[in-house]
Short mmCIF file of C-alpha atoms in Angstrom, two decimals:
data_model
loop_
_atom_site.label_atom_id
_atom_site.label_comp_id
_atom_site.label_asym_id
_atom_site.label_seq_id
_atom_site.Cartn_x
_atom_site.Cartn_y
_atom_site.Cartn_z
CA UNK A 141 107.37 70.78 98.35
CA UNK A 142 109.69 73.53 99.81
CA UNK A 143 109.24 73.92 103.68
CA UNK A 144 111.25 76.29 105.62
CA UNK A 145 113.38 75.41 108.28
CA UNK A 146 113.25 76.76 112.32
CA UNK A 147 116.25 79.20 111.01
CA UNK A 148 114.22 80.11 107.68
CA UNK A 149 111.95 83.32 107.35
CA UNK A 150 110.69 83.37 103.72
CA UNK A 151 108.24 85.51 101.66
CA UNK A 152 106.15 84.53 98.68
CA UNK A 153 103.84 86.77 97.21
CA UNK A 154 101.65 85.44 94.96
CA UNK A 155 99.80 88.16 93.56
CA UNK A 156 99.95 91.85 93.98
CA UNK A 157 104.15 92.54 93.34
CA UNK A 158 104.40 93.69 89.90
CA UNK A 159 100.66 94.85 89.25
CA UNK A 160 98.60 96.92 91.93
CA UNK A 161 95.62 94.88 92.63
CA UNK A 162 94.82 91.18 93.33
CA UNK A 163 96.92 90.76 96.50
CA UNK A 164 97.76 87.53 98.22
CA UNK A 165 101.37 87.50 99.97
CA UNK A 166 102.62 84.17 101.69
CA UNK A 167 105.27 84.30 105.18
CA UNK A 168 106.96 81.04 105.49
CA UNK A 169 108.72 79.65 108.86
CA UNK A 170 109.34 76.73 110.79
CA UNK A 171 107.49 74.01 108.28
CA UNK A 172 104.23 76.85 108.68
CA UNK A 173 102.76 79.22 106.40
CA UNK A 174 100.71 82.64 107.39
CA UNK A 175 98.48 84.31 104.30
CA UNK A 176 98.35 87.79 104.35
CA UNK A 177 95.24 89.30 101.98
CA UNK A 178 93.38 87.15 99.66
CA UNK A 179 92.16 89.93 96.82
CA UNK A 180 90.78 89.66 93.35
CA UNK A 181 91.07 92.18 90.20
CA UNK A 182 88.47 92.92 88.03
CA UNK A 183 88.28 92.49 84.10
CA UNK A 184 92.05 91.99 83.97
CA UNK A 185 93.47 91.95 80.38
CA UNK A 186 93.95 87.99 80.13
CA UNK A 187 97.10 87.58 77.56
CA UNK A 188 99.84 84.46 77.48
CA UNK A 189 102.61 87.07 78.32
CA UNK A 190 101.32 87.72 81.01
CA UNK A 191 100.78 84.46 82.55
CA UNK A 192 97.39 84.29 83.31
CA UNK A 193 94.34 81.60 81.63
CA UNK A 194 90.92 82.08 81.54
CA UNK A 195 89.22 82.93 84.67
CA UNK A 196 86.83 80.00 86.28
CA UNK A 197 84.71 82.67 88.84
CA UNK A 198 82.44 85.19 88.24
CA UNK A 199 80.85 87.74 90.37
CA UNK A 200 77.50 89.70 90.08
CA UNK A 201 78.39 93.80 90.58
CA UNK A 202 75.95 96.55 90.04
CA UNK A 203 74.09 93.82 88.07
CA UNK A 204 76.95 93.22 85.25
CA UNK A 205 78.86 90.13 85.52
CA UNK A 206 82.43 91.00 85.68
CA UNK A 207 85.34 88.50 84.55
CA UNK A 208 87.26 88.02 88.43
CA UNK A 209 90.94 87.27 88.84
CA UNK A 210 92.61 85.87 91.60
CA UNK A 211 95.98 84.89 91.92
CA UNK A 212 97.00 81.22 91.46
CA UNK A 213 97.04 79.58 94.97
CA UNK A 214 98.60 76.26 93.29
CA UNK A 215 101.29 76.57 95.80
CA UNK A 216 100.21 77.25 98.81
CA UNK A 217 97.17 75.19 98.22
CA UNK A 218 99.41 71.75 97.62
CA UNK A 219 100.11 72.09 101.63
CA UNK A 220 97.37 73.70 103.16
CA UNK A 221 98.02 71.50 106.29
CA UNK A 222 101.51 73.67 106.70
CA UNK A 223 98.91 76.72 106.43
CA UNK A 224 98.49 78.24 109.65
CA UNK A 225 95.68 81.43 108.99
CA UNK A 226 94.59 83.91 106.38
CA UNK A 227 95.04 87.62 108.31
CA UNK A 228 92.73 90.10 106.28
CA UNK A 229 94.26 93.97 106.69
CA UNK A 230 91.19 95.76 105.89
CA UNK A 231 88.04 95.35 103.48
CA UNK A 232 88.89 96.36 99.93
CA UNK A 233 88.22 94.29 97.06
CA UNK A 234 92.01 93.54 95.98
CA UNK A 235 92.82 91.99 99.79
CA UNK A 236 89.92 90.23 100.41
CA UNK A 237 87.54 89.69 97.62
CA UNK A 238 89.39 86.11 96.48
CA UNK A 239 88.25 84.60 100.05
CA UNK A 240 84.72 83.00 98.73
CA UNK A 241 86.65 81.58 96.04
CA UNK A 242 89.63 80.24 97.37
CA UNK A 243 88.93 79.21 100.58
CA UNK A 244 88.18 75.81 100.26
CA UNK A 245 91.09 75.51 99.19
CA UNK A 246 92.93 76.50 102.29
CA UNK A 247 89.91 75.81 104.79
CA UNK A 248 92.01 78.00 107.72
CA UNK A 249 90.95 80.65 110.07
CA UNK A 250 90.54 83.87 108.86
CA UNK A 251 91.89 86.55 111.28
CA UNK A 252 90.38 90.29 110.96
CA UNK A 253 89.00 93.26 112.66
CA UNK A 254 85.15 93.72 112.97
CA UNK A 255 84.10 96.16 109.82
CA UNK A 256 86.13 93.77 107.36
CA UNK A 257 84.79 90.65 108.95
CA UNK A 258 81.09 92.15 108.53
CA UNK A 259 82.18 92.85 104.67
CA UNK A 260 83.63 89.21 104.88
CA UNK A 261 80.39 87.72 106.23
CA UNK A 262 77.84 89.16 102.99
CA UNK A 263 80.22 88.36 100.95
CA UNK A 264 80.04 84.72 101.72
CA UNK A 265 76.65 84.85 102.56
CA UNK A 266 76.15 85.11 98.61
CA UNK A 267 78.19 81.58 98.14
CA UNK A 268 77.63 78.32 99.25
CA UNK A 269 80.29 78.94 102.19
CA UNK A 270 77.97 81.01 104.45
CA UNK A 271 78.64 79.72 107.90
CA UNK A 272 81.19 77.84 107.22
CA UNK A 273 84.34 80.12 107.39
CA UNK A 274 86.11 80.74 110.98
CA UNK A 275 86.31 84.38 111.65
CA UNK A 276 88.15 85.33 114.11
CA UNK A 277 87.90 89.11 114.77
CA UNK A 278 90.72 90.76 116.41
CA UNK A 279 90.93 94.46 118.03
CA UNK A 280 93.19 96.98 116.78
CA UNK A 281 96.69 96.82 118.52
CA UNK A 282 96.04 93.83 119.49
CA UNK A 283 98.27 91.03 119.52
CA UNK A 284 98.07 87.03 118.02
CA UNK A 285 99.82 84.11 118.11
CA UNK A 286 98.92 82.49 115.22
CA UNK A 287 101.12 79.15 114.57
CA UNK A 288 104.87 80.25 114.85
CA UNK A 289 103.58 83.78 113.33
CA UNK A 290 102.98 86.45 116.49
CA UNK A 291 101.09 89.14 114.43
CA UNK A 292 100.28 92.63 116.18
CA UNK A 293 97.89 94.83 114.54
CA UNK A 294 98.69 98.46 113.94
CA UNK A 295 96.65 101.22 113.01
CA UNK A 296 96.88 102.88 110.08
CA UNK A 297 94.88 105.67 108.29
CA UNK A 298 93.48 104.56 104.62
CA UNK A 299 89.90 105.22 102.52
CA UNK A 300 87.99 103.36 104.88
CA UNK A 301 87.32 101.86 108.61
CA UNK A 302 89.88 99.64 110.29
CA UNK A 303 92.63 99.64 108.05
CA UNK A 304 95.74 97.90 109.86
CA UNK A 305 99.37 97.60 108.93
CA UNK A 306 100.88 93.92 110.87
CA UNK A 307 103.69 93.14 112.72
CA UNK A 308 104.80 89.57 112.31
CA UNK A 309 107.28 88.31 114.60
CA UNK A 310 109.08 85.09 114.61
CA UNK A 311 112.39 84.22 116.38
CA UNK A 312 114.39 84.45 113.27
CA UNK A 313 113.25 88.06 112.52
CA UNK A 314 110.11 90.70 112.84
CA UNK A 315 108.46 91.77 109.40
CA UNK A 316 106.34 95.42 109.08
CA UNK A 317 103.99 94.60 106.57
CA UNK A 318 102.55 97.97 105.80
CA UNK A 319 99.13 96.71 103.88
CA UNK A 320 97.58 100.05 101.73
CA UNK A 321 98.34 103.35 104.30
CA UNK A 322 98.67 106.73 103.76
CA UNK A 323 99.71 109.62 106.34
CA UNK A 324 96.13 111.22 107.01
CA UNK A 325 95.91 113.79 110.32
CA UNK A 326 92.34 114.56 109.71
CA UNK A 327 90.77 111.24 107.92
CA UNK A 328 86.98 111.28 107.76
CA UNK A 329 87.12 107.37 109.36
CA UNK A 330 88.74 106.32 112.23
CA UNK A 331 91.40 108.07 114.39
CA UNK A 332 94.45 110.00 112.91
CA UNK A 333 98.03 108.54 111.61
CA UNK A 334 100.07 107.57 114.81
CA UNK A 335 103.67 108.39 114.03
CA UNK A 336 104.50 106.90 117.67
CA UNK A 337 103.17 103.18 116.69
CA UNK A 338 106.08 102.91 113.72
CA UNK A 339 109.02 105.01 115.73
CA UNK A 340 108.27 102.11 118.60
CA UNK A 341 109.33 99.67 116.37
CA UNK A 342 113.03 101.25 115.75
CA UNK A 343 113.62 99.23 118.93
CA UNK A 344 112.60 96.30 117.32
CA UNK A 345 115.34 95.60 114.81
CA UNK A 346 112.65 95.28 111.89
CA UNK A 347 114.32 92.97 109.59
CA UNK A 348 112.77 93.56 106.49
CA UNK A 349 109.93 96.23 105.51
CA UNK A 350 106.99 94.92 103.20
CA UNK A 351 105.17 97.88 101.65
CA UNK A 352 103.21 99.80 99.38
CA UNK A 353 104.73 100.96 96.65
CA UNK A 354 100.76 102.61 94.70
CA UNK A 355 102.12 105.96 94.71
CA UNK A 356 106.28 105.92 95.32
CA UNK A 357 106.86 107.58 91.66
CA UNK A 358 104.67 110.76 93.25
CA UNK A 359 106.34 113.24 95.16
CA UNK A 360 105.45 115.26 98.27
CA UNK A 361 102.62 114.14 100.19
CA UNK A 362 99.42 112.64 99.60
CA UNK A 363 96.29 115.06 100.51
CA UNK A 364 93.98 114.31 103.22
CA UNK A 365 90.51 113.28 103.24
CA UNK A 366 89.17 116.18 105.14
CA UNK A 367 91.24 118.57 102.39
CA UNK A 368 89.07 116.56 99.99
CA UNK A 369 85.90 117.38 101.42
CA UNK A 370 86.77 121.29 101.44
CA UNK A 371 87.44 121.03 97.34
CA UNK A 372 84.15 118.62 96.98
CA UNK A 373 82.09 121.14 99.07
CA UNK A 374 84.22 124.23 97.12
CA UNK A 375 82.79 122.42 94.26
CA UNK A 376 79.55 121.70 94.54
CA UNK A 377 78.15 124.58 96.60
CA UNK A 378 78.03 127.21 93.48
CA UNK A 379 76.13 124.49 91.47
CA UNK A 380 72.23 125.10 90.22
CA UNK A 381 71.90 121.75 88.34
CA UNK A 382 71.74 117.72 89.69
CA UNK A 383 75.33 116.86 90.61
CA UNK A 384 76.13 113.15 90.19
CA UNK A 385 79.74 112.09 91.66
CA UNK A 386 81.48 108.54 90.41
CA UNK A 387 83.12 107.00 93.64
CA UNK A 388 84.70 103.77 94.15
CA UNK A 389 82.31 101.55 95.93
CA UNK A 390 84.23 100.86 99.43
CA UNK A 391 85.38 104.25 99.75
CA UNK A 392 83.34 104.82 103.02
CA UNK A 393 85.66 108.17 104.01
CA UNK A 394 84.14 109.82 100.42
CA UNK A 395 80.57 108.51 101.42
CA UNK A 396 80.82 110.42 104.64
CA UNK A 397 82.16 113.56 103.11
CA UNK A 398 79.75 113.89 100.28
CA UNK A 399 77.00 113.23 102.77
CA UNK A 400 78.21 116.29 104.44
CA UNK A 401 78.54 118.52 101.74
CA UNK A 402 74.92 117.47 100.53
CA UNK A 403 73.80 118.37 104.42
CA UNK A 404 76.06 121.56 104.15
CA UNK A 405 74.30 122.65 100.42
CA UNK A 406 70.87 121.49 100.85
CA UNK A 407 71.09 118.49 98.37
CA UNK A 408 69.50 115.09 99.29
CA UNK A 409 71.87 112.28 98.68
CA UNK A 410 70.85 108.98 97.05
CA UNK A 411 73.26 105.95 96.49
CA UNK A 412 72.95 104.45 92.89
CA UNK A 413 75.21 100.87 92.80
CA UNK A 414 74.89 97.97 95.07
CA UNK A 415 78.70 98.19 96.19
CA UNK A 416 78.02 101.79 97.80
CA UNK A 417 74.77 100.49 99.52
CA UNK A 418 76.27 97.60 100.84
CA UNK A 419 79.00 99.30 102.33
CA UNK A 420 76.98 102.30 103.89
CA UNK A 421 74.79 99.72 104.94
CA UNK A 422 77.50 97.72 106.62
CA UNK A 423 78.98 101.55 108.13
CA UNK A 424 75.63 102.01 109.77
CA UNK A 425 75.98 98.72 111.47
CA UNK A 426 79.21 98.65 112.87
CA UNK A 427 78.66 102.61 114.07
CA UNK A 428 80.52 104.33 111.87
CA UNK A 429 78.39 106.06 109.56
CA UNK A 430 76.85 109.54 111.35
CA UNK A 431 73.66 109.54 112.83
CA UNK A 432 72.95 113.02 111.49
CA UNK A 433 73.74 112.70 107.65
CA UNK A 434 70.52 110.98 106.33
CA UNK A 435 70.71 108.91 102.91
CA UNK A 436 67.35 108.94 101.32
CA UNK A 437 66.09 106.10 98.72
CA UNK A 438 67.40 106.91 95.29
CA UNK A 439 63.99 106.32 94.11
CA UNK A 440 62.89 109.49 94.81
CA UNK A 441 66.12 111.58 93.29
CA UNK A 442 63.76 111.62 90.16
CA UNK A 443 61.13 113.56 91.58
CA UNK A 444 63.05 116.24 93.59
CA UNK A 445 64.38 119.67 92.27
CA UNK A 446 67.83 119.76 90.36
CA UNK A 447 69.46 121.97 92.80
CA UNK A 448 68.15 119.60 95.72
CA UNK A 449 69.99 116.38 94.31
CA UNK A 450 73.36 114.51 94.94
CA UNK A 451 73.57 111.51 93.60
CA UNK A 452 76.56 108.83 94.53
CA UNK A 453 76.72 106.48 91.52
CA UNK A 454 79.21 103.50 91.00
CA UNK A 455 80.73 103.24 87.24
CA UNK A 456 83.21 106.10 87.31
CA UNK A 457 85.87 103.76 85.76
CA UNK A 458 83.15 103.60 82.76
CA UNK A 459 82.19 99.95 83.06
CA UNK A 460 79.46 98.59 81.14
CA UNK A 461 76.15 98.90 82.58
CA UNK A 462 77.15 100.55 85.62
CA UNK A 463 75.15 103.26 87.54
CA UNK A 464 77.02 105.86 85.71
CA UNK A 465 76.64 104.22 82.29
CA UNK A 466 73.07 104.06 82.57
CA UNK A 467 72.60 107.74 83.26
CA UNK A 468 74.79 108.93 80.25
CA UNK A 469 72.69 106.28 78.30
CA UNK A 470 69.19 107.85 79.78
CA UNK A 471 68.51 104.29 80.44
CA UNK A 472 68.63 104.52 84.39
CA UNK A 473 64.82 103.86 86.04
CA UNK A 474 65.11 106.16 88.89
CA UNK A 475 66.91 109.71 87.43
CA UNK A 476 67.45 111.47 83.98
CA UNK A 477 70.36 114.03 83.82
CA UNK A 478 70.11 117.16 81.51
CA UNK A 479 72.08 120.04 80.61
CA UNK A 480 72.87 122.18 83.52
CA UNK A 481 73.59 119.24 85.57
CA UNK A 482 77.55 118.31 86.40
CA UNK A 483 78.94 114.87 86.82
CA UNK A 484 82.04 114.92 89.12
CA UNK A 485 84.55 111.49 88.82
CA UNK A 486 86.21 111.95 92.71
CA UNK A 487 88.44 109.18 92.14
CA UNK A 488 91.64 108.15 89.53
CA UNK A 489 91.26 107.02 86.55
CA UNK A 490 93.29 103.60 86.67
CA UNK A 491 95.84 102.93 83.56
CA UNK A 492 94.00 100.77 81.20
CA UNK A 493 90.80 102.66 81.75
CA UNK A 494 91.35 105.62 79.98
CA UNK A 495 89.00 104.70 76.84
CA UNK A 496 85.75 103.46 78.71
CA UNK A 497 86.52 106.74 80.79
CA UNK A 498 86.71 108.71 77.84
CA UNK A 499 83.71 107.33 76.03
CA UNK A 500 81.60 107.58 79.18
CA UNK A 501 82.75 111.08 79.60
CA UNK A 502 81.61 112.05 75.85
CA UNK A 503 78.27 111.05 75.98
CA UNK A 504 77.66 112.67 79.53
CA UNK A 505 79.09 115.76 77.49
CA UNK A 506 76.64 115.15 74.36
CA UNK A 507 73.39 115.62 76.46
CA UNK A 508 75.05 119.21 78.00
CA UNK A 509 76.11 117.71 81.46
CA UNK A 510 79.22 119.39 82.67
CA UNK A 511 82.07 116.83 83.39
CA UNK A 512 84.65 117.58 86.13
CA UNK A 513 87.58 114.73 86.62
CA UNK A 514 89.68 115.05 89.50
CA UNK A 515 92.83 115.21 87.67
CA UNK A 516 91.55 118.29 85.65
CA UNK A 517 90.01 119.74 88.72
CA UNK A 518 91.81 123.04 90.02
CA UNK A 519 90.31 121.24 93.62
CA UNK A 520 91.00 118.88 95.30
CA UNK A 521 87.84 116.27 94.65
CA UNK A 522 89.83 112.86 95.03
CA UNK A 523 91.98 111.72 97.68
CA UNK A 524 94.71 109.19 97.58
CA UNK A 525 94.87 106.52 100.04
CA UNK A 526 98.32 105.48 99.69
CA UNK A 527 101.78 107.03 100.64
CA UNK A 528 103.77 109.09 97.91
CA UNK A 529 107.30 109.50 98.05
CA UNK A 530 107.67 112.23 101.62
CA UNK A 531 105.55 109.47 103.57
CA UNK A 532 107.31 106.25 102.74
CA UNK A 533 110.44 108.57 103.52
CA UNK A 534 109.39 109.23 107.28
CA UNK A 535 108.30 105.97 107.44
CA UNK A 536 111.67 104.67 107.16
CA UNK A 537 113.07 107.01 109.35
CA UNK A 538 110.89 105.74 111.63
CA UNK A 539 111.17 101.76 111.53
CA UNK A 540 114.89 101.63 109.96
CA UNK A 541 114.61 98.05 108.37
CA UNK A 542 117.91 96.31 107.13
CA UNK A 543 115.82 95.21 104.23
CA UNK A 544 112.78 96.91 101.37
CA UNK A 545 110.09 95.03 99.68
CA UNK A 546 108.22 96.63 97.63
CA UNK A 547 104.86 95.00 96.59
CA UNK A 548 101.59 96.52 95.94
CA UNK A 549 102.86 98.26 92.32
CA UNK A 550 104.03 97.39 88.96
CA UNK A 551 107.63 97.18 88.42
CA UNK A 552 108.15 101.08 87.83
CA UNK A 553 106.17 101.95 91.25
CA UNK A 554 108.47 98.99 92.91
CA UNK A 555 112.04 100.44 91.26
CA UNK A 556 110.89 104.04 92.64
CA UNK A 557 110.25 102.57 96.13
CA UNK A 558 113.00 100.45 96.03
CA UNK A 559 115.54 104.23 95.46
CA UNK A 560 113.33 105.70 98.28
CA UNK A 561 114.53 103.07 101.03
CA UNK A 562 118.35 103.35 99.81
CA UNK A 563 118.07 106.91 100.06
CA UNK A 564 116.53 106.77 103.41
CA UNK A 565 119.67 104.29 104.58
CA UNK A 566 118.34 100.94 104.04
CA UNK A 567 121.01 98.79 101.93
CA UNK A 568 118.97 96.24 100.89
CA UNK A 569 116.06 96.36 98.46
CA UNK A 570 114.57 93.02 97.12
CA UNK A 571 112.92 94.06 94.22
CA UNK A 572 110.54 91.04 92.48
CA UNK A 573 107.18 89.83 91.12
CA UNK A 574 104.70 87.32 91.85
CA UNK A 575 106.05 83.83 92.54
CA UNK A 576 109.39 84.79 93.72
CA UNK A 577 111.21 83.47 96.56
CA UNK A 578 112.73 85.72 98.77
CA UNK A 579 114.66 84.43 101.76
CA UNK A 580 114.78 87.00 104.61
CA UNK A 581 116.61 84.97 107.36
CA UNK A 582 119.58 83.66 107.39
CA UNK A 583 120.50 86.23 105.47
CA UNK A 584 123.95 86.14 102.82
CA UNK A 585 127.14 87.06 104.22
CA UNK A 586 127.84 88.41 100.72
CA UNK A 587 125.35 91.69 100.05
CA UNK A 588 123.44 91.06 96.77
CA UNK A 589 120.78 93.53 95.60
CA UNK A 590 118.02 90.64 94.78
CA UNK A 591 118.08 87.37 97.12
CA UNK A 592 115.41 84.70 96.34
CA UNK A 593 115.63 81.14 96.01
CA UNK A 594 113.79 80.56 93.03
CA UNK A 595 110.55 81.36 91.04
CA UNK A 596 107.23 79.59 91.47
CA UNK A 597 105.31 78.53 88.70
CA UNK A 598 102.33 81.44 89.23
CA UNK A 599 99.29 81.52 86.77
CA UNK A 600 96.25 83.96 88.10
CA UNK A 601 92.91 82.03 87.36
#
């Protein structure tokens, strides 16, 4: 088995570089490894070509069992004892959702910041593996030795609490791994984007640059949460009829601000989906949900006024059986929609998902609702939380790495990220996909546009 050497810093990712989703990256120094992210996808197309066999979890969601897919850990798992710690950057499904079923395989401490570790702790609750995982929770800005790995955690704004880019220092070279981030002065969550935190780190001769690469083929800027809630509360206020809004489940920030706009229009707001009651459940715990914006059972939705409801509902990529679903259906215990009432999809619609979107949205339209996505909106109803092409711009203006990685994207989203950096000065730009190699120290004396080592074999199961 390969092992790097005291003058070695390598990266591995093993999911998450050449798709966006599913994330589990791998730094390599010293005869050590450090995970960073352990995620999962969700009903992933499962064809030869693309290297992947038949799942061998499941996981119950919004009572529909949904196919899960985590990346292989074959390699990483054949020398867990070289396996220093798992570091978790913040609570969404595709960095952490993989830890109840790979972790026996690794059987490490998991290093993370209080919200996630709460997430973290029902999640494994539900397996056989409650109690048995060490958590280790961290502060933000805080730093860790962990192994030959020094990891600092830096704030970063994102859709929800306690998202953190790392530093990882060794003494062969310091890594920025970004994690998901956008630029947000005015997020709904947490405390705004701190340009200061990545100029600091000019001083630090940054060797390489691991980032997200979601939005890179977008220009400009992405929009801020609190411009969101102005178009959601534009929206909604001049409406007579229920409103139901399709949200992805961990998007706390969107909780918050449709909580506000139902406090600012006189609507009640009801949560329909066990992924958004969980998390506001696990945001009134740790402090961060508002004492002053009330959630009431969805139960009683049914019985109140149409111009009195707001309704939160999980399903807005149209999966089977999902909150959503089950209204358009009228097969939903607790609320009916009819005409006059609006359904508003605040989030993306992600590439593959266009038909179940487009069915769903045709039979919401066949009973008389009024459907309102966010990329046909002339508001803003959706927020981004990842950097387009003016933020990953000032962001290496700010850290000036000798070398790019993109990750987090599919090949075009890494290629556009990849042109960003070499037009922002940075010379090198490893470009890849999962199971690649890529030696970062000692670097080539002779510049080459890709440098890696070699290709593991990488199945996702």
């Amino acid at each position: 088995m390969m092992q790097p050497s005291a003058d070695d810093l390598w990266f591995v990712p093993l999911g998450g570089t050449g798709e966006i989703g599913m994330n589990l990256n791998l730094y390599g120094h010293n005869g050590q490894w450090l995970m960073v992210d352990c995620g999962v996808s969700f009903d992933e197309p499962l064809t030869p070509s693309y290297r992947r066999v038949k799942p061998a979890v499941e996981d119950r969601v919004d009572d529909i069992k949904h196919r899960v897919v985590a990346p292989d850990p074959k390699f990483i798992a054949e020398q867990k004892d070289a396996l220093v710690g798992i570091v978790i950057t913040h609570a969404h499904e595709d960095h952490v959702g993989a830890i109840p079923y790979l972790w026996q395989r690794f059987q490490v401490p998991i290093y993370t910041t209080a919200f996630t570790a709460e997430v973290l702790r029902r999640k494994l609750a539900r397996s056989n593996l409650a109690n048995k995982v060490p958590i280790i929770e961290v502060d933000g800005s805080e730093s860790r030795q962990i192994g030959e790995f020094c990891v600092t955690w830096l704030a970063i704004t994102h859709s929800l609490p306690e998202p953190f880019a790392l530093k990882i220092e060794t003494p062969v070279g310091t890594v920025l791994h970004t994690a998901d981030w956008k630029i947000d002065a005015n997020p709904i969550t947490g405390k705004p984007f701190d340009p200061s935190l990545f100029k600091a780190l000019a001083n630090d001769n940054v060797l390489a640059l691991v980032g997200d690469s979601t939005n890179a083929t977008k220009p400009g800027f992405s929009i801020s949460e609190r411009n969101c809630y102005d178009g959601l509360l534009s929206t909604i206020s001049p409406m007579k009829g229920r409103v139901v809004v399709g949200c992805f489940g961990s998007n706390v920030a969107r909780l918050i601000s449709l909580a506000r706009v139902a406090k600012k229009t006189g609507r009640y707001m009801g949560l329909y989906g066990r992924s958004l009651i969980n998390m506001y459940s696990i945001a009134k715990q740790q402090g961060v949900w508002p004492d002053d914006l009330p959630v009431v059972d969805p139960v009683h939705l049914g019985y109140l006024p149409p111009e009195e409801v707001l309704a939160v509902a999980t399903g807005s990529q149209g999966e089977r059986h999902t909150a959503l679903m089950r209204l358009a259906a009228d097969a939903h215990p607790h609320l009916q929609l009819d005409k006059g009432d609006c359904v508003l999809f605040s989030s993306i619609i992600i590439p593959g998902n266009e038909e179940s979107v487009l069915r769903l949205s045709k039979a919401l339209q066949a009973k008389g609702v009024t459907v309102i996505h966010s990329e046909d909106s002339p508001l803003p109803i959706h927020a981004s939380g990842h950097p387009c092409e003016e933020e990953l711009k000032l962001m290496y203006h700010w850290v000036k790495p000798a070398i790019s990685i993109p990750v987090h994207g599919e090949n075009v989203h890494l290629r556009a990220h990849a042109d960003i950096a070499k037009a922002c000065g940075v010379n090198k730009s490893y470009v890849g996909q999962n199971g690649d190699l890529y030696r970062l120290a000692p670097q080539p004396s002779i510049r080459r546009q890709v440098v890696f080592t070699g290709r593991l074999p990488v199945n996702q199961s």
